[in-house]
PDB file of C-alpha atoms and ligand atoms in Angstrom:
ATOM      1  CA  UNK A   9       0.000   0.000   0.000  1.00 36.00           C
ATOM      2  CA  UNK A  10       1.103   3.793  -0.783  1.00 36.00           C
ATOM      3  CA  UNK A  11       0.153   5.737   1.664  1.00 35.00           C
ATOM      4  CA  UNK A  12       0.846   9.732   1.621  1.00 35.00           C
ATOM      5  CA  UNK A  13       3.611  11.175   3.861  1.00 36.00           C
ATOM      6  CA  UNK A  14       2.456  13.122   6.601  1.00 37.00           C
ATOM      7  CA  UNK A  15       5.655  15.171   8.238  1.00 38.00           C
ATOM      8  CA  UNK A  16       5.662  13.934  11.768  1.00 39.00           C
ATOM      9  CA  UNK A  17       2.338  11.883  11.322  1.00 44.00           C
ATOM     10  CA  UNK A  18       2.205   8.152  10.459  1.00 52.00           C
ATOM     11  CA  UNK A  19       4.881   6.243   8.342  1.00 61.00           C
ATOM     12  CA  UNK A  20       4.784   6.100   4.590  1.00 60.00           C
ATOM     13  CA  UNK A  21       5.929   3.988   1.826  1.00 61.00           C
ATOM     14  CA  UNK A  22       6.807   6.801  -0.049  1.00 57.00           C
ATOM     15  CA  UNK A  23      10.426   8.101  -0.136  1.00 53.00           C
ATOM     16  CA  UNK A  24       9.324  11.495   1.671  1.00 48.00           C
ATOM     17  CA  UNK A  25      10.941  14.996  -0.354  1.00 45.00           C
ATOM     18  CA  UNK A  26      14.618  16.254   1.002  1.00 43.00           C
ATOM     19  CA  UNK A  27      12.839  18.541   2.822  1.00 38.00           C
ATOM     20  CA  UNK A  28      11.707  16.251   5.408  1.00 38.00           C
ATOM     21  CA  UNK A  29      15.103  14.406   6.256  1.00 49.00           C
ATOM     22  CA  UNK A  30      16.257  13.180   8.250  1.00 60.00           C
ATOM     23  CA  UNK A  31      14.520  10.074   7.190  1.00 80.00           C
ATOM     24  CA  UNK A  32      15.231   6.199   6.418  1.00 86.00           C
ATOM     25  CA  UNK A  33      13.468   2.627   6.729  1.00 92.00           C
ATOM     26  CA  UNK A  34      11.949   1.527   9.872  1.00 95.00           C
ATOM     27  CA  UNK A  35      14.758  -1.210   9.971  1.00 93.00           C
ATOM     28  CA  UNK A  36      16.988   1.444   9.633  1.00 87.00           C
ATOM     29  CA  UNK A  37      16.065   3.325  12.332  1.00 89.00           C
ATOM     30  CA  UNK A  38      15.746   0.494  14.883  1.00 90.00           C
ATOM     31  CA  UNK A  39      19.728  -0.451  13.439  1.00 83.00           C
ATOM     32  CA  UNK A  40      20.857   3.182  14.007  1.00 78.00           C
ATOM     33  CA  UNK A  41      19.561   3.163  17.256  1.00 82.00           C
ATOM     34  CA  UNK A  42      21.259   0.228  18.120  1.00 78.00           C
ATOM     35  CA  UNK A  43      17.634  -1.748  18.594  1.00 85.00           C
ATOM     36  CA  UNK A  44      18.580  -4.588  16.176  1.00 85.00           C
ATOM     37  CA  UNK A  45      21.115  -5.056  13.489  1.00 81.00           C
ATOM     38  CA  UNK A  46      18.714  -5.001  10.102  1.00 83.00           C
ATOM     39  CA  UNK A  47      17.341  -8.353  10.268  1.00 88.00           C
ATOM     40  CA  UNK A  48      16.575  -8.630  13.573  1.00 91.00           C
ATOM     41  CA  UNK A  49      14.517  -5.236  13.218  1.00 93.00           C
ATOM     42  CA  UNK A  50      12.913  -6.941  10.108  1.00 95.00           C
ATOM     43  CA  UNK A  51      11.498  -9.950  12.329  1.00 96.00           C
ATOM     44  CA  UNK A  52      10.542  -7.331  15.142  1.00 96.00           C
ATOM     45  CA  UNK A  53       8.600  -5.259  13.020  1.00 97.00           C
ATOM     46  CA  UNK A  54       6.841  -7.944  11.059  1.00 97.00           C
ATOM     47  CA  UNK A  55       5.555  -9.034  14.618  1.00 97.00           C
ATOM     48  CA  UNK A  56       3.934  -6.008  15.055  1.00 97.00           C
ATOM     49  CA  UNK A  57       6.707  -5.107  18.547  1.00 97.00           C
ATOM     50  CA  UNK A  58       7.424  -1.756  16.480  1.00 97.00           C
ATOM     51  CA  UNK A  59       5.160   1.553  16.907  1.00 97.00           C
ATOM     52  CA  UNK A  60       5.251   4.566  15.461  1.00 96.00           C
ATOM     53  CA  UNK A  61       3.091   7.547  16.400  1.00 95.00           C
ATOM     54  CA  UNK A  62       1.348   5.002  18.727  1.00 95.00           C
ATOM     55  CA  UNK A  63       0.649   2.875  15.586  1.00 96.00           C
ATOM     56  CA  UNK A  64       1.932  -0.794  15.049  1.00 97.00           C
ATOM     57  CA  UNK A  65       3.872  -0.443  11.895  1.00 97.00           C
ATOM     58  CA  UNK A  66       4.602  -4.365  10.214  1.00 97.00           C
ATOM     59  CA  UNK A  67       6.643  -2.477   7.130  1.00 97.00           C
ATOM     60  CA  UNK A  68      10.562  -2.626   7.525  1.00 96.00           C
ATOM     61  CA  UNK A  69      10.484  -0.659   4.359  1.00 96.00           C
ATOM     62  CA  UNK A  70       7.991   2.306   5.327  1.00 95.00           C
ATOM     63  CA  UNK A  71      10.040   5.761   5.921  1.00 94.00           C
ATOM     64  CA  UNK A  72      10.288   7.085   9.104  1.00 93.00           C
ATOM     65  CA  UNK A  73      11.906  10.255  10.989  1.00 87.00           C
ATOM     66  CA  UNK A  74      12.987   9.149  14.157  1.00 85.00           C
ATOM     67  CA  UNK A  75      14.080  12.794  14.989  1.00 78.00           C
ATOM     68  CA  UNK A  76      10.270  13.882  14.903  1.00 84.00           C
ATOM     69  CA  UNK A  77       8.467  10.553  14.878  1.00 90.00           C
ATOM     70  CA  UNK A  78       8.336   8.841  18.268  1.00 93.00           C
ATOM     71  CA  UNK A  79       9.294   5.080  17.853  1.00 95.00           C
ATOM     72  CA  UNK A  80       9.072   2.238  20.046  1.00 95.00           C
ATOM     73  CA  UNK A  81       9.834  -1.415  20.420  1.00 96.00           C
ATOM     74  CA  UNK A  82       8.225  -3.232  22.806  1.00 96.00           C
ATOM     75  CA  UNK A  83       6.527   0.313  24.626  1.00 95.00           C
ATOM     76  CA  UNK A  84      10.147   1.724  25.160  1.00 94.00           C
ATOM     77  CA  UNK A  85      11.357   4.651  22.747  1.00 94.00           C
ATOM     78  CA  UNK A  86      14.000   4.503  20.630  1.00 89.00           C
ATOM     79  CA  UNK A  87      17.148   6.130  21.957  1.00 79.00           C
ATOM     80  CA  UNK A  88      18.036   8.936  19.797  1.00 74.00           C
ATOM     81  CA  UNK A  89      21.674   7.855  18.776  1.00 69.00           C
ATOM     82  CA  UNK A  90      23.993  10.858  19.645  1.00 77.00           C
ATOM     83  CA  UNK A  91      25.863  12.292  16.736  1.00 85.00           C
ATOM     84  CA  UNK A  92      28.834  11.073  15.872  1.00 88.00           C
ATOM     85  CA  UNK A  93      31.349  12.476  13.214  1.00 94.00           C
ATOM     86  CA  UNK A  94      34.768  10.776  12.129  1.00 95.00           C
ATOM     87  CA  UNK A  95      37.539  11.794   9.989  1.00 97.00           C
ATOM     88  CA  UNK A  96      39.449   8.613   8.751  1.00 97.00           C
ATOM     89  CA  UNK A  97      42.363   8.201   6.966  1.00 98.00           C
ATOM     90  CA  UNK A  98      40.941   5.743   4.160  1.00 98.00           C
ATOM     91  CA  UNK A  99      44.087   3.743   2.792  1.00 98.00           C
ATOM     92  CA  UNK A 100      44.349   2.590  -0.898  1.00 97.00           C
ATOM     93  CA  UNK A 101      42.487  -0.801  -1.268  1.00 96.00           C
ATOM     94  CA  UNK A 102      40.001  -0.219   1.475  1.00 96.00           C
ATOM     95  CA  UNK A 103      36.138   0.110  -0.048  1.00 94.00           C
ATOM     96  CA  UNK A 104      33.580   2.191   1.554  1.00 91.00           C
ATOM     97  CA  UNK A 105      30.700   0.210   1.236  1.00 83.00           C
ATOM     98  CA  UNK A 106      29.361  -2.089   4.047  1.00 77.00           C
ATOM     99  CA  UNK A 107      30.342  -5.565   3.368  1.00 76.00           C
ATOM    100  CA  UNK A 108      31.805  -7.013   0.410  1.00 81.00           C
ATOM    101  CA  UNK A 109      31.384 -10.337  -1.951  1.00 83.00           C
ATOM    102  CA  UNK A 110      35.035 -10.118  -2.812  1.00 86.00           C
ATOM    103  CA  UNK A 111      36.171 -10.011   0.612  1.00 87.00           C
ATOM    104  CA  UNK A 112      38.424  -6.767   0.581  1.00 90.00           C
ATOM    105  CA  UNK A 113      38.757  -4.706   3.412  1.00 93.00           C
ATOM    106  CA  UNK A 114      35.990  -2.093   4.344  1.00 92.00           C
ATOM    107  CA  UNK A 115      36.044   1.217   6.153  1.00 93.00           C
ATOM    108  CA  UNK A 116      34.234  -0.764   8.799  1.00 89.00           C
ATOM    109  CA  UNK A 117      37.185  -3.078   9.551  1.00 91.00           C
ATOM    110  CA  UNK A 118      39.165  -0.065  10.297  1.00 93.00           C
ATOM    111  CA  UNK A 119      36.127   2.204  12.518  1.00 89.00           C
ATOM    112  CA  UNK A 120      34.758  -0.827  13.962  1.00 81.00           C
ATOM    113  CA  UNK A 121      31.654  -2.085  14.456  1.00 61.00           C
ATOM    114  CA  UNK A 122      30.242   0.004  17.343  1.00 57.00           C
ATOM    115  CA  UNK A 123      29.954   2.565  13.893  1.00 63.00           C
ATOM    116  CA  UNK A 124      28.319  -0.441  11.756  1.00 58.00           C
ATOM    117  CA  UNK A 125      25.497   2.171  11.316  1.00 68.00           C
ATOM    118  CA  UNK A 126      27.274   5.339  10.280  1.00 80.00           C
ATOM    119  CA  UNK A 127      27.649   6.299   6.994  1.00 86.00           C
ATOM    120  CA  UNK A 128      30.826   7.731   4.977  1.00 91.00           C
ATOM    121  CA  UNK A 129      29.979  11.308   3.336  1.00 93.00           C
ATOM    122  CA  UNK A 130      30.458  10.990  -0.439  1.00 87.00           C
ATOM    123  CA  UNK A 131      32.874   8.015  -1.503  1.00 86.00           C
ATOM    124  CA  UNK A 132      36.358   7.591  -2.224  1.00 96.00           C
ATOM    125  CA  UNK A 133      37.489   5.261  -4.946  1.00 95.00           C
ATOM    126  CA  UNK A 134      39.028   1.689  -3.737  1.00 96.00           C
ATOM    127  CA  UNK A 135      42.372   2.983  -4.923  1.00 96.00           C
ATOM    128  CA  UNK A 136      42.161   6.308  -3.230  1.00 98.00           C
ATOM    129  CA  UNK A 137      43.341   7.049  -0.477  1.00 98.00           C
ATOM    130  CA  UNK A 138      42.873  10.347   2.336  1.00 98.00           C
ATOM    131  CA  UNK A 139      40.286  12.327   3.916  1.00 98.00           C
ATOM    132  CA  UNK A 140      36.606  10.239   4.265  1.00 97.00           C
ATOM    133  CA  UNK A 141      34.136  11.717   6.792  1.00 96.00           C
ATOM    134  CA  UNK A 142      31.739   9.172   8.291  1.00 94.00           C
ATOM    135  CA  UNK A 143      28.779  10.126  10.107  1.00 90.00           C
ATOM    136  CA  UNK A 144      25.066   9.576  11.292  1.00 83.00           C
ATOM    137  CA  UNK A 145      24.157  12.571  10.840  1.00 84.00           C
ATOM    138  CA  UNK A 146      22.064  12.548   7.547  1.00 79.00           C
ATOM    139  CA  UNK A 147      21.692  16.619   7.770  1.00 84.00           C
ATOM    140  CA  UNK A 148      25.622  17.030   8.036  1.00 91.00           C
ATOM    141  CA  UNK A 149      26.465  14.942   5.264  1.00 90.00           C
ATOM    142  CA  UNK A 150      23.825  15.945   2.935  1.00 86.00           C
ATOM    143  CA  UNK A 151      24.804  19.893   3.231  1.00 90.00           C
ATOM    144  CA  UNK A 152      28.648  18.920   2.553  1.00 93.00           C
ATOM    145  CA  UNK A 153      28.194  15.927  -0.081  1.00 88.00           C
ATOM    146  CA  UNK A 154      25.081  17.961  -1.973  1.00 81.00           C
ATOM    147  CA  UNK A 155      26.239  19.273  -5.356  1.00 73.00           C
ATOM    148  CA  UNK A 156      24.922  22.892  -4.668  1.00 73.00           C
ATOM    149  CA  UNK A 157      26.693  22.906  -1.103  1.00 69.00           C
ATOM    150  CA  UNK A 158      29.967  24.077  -2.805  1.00 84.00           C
ATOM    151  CA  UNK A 159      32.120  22.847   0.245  1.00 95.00           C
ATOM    152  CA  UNK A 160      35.439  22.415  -1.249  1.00 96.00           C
ATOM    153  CA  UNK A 161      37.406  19.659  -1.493  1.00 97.00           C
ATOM    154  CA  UNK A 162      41.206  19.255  -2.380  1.00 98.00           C
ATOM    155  CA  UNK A 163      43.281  16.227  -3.577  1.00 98.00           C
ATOM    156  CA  UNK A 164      47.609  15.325  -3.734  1.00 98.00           C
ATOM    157  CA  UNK A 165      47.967  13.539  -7.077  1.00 98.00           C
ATOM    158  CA  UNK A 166      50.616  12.400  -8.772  1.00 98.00           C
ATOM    159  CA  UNK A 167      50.210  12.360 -12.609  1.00 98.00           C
ATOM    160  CA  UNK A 168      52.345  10.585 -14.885  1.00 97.00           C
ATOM    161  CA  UNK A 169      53.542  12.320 -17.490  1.00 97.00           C
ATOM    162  CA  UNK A 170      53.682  15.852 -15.253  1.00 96.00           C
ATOM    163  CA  UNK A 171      51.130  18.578 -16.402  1.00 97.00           C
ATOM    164  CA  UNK A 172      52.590  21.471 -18.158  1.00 96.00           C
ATOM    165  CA  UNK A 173      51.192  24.792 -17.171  1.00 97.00           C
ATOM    166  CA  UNK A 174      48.459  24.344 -20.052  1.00 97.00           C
ATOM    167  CA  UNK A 175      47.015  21.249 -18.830  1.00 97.00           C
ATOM    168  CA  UNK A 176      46.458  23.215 -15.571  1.00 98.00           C
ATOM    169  CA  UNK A 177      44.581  25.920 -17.203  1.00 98.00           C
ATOM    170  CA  UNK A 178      42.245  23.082 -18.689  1.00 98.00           C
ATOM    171  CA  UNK A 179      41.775  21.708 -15.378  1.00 98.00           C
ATOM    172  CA  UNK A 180      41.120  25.529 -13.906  1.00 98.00           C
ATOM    173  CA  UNK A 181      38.988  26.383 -16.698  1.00 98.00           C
ATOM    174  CA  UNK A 182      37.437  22.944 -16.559  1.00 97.00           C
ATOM    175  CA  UNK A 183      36.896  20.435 -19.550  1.00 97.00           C
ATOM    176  CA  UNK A 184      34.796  17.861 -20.866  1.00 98.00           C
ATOM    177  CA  UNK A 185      35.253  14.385 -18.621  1.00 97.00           C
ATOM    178  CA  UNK A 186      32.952  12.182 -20.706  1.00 96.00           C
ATOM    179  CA  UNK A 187      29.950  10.196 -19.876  1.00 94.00           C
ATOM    180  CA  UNK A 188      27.967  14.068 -21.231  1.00 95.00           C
ATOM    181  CA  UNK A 189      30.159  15.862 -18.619  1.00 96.00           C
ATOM    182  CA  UNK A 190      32.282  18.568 -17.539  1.00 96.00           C
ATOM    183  CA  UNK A 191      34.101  19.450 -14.447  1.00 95.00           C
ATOM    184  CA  UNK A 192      33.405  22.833 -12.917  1.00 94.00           C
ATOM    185  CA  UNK A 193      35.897  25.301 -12.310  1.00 95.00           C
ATOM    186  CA  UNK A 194      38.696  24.139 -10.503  1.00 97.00           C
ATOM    187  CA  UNK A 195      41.816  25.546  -8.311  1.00 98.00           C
ATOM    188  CA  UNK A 196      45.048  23.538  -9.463  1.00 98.00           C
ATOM    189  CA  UNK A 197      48.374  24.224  -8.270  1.00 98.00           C
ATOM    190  CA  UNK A 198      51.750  22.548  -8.273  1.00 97.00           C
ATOM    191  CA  UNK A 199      52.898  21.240  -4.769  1.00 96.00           C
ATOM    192  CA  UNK A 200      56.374  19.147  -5.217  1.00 94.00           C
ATOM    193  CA  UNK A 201      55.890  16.637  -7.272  1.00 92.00           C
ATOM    194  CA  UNK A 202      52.461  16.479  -7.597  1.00 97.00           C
ATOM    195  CA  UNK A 203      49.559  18.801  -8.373  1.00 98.00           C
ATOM    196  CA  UNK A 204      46.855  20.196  -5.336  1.00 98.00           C
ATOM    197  CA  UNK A 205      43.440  20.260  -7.267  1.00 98.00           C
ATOM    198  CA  UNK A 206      40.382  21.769  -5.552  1.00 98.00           C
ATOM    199  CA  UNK A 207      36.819  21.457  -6.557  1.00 96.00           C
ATOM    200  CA  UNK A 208      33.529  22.002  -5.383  1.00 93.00           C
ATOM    201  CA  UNK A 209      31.558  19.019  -6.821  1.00 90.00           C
ATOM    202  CA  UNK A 210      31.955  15.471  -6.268  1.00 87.00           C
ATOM    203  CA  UNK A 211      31.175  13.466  -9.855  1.00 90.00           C
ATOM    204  CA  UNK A 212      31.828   9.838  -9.561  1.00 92.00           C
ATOM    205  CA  UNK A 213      35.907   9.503 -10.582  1.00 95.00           C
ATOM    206  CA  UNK A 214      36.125  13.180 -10.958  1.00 96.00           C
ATOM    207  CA  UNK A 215      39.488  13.492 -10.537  1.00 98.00           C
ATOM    208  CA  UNK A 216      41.215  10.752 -12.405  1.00 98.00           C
ATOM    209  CA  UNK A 217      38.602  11.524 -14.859  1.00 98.00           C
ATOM    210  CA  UNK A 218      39.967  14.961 -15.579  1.00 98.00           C
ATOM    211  CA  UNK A 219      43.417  13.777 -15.099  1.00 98.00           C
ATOM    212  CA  UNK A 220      42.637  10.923 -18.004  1.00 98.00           C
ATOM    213  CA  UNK A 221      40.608  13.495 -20.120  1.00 98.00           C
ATOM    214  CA  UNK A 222      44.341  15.337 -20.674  1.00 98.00           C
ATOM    215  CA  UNK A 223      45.670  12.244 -21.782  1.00 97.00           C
ATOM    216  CA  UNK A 224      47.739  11.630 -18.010  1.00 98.00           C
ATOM    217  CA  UNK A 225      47.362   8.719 -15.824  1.00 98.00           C
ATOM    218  CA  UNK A 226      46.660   9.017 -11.986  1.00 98.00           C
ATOM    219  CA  UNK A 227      49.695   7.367  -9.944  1.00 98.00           C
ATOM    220  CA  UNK A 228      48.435   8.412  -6.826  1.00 98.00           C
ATOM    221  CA  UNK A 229      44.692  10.137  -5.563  1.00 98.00           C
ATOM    222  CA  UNK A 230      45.042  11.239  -1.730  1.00 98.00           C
ATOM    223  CA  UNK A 231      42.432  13.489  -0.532  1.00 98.00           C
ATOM    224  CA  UNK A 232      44.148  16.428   1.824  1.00 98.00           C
ATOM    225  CA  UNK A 233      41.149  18.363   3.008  1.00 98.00           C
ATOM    226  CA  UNK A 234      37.270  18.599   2.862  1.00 98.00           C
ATOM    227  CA  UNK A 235      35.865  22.290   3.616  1.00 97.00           C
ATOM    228  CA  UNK A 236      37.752  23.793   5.926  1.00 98.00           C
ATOM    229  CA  UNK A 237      38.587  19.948   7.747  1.00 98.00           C
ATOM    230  CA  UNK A 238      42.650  19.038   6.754  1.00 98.00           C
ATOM    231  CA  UNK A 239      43.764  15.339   6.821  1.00 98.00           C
ATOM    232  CA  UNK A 240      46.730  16.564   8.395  1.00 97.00           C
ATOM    233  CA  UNK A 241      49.035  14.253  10.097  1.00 97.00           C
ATOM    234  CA  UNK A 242      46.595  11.746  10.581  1.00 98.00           C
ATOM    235  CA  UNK A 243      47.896   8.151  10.148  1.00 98.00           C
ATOM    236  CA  UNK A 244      46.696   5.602   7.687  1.00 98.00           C
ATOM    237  CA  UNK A 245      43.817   3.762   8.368  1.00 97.00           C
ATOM    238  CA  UNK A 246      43.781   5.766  11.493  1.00 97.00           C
ATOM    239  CA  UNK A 247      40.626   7.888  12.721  1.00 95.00           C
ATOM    240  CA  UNK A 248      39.236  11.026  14.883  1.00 95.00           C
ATOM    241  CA  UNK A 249      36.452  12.630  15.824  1.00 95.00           C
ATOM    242  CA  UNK A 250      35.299  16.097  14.383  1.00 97.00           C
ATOM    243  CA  UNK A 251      32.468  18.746  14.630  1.00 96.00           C
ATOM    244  CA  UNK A 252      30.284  19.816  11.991  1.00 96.00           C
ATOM    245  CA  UNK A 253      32.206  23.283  12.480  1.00 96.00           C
ATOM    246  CA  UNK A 254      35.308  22.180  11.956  1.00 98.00           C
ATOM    247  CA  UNK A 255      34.064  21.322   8.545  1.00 97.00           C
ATOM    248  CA  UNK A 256      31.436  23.792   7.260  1.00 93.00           C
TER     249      UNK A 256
HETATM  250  N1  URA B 312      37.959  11.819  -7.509  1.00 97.70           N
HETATM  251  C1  URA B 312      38.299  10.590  -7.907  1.00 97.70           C
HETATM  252  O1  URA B 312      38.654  10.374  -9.066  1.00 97.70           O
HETATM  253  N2  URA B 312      38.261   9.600  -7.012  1.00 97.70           N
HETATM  254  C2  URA B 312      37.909   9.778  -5.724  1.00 97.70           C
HETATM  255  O2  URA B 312      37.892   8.833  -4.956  1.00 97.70           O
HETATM  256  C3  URA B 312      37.564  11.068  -5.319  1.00 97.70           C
HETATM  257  C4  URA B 312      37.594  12.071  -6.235  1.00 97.70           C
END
């Protein structure tokens, strides 16, 4: 069943507009709480232990927003998870998604599980390595990840052959990257051997894709700083915690 989303009234099965996040899956919310890991929360809800607004809710899937919804299992409300925001030092070889069929490493096996249910903010390639915020706070990472939040973000790499000062007017003027697209305008510097670029969007690949569409190849992609948030001398595969304003 479809039902309309009421803000604050009764779940929906309709993916509510931005303007009402934060929101997610009743499963979701009972895993970010800590309730139940996913399938447990599945099995609760279907046996009617889950309530939202006072109403018995049997749909894993229906959206919810535990900030302004009140949620129960069993007649006891969810805890509200506290906020938690983590800079990591993502090696090379390390993927950011939960789980994996091939078996490589994940973000998780370096944050640990207590942070099973936080999310990273934007991705970073398997081969990339440097900056990768992780969060549960849905607000925070959709105001830096969003395309029209502009928060800059600036990556080390080393291109082989070197750019010549033309190439990095292309890549400040921007240029096509395929796939129908074109970077935005971008700062690019020389720093040693490498080159600092600095852009405000976050296309999938956007940086080895500009690097390839001059005819280079990326040797190395770190990622040195997100808004105003530097990786620093943080060690690999290494973590700390943040706040929002250190960032935006
Ligand atoms: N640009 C890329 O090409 N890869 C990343 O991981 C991030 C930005």
């Amino acid at each position: 069943m479809i039902v309309k989303f009421v803000p604050g009234g009764e779940a929906s099965r309709r993916k509510p507009a931005r303007r009402d996040k934060p929101e997610m899956t009743l499963d979701r919310a009972l895993s970010r709480a800590g309730a139940a890991s996913r399938t447990e929360a599945a099995r609760l809800i279907a046996a009617g232990r889950v309530r939202v607004d006072g109403r018995v809710v049997r749909d894993a899937q229906a959206w919810v927003a535990p900030a302004r919804q009140r949620i129960a299992l069993d007649g006891r409300p969810l805890r509200r998870p506290q906020p938690l925001y983590l800079a990591l030092h993502k090696p090379a070889g390390v993927i950011t998604s939960h789980g994996d069929p091939a078996g490589r490493r994940t973000i998780y096996d370096l944050i640990g599980e207590r942070a099973s249910w936080y999310f990273p903010v934007g991705r970073l390639d398997l081969d990339t390595r440097g900056l990768l915020l992780v969060t549960n706070d849905s607000v925070f990472a959709d105001r830096v990840a969003s395309p029209t939040g502009k928060v800059e973000k600036t990556y080390r790499v080393v291109v082989k052959p070197p750019l010549d000062d033309a190439a990095l007017e292309r890549l400040r003027a921007g240029l096509d990257i395929g796939r129908g697209e074109r970077s935005g305008p971008a700062r690019a510097r020389r720093a040693g051997a490498a080159v600092e670029i600095t852009i405000r969007e976050g296309k999938n690949r956007q940086v080895r894709r500009m690097i390839e569409a001059l005819g280079h190849e990326v040797v190395d992609l770190l990622r040195i700083r997100v808004g105003k948030l530097r990786l620093g001398d943080l060690a690999e595969g290494r973590s700390r915690s943040f706040r929002p304003g250190d960032v935006i």
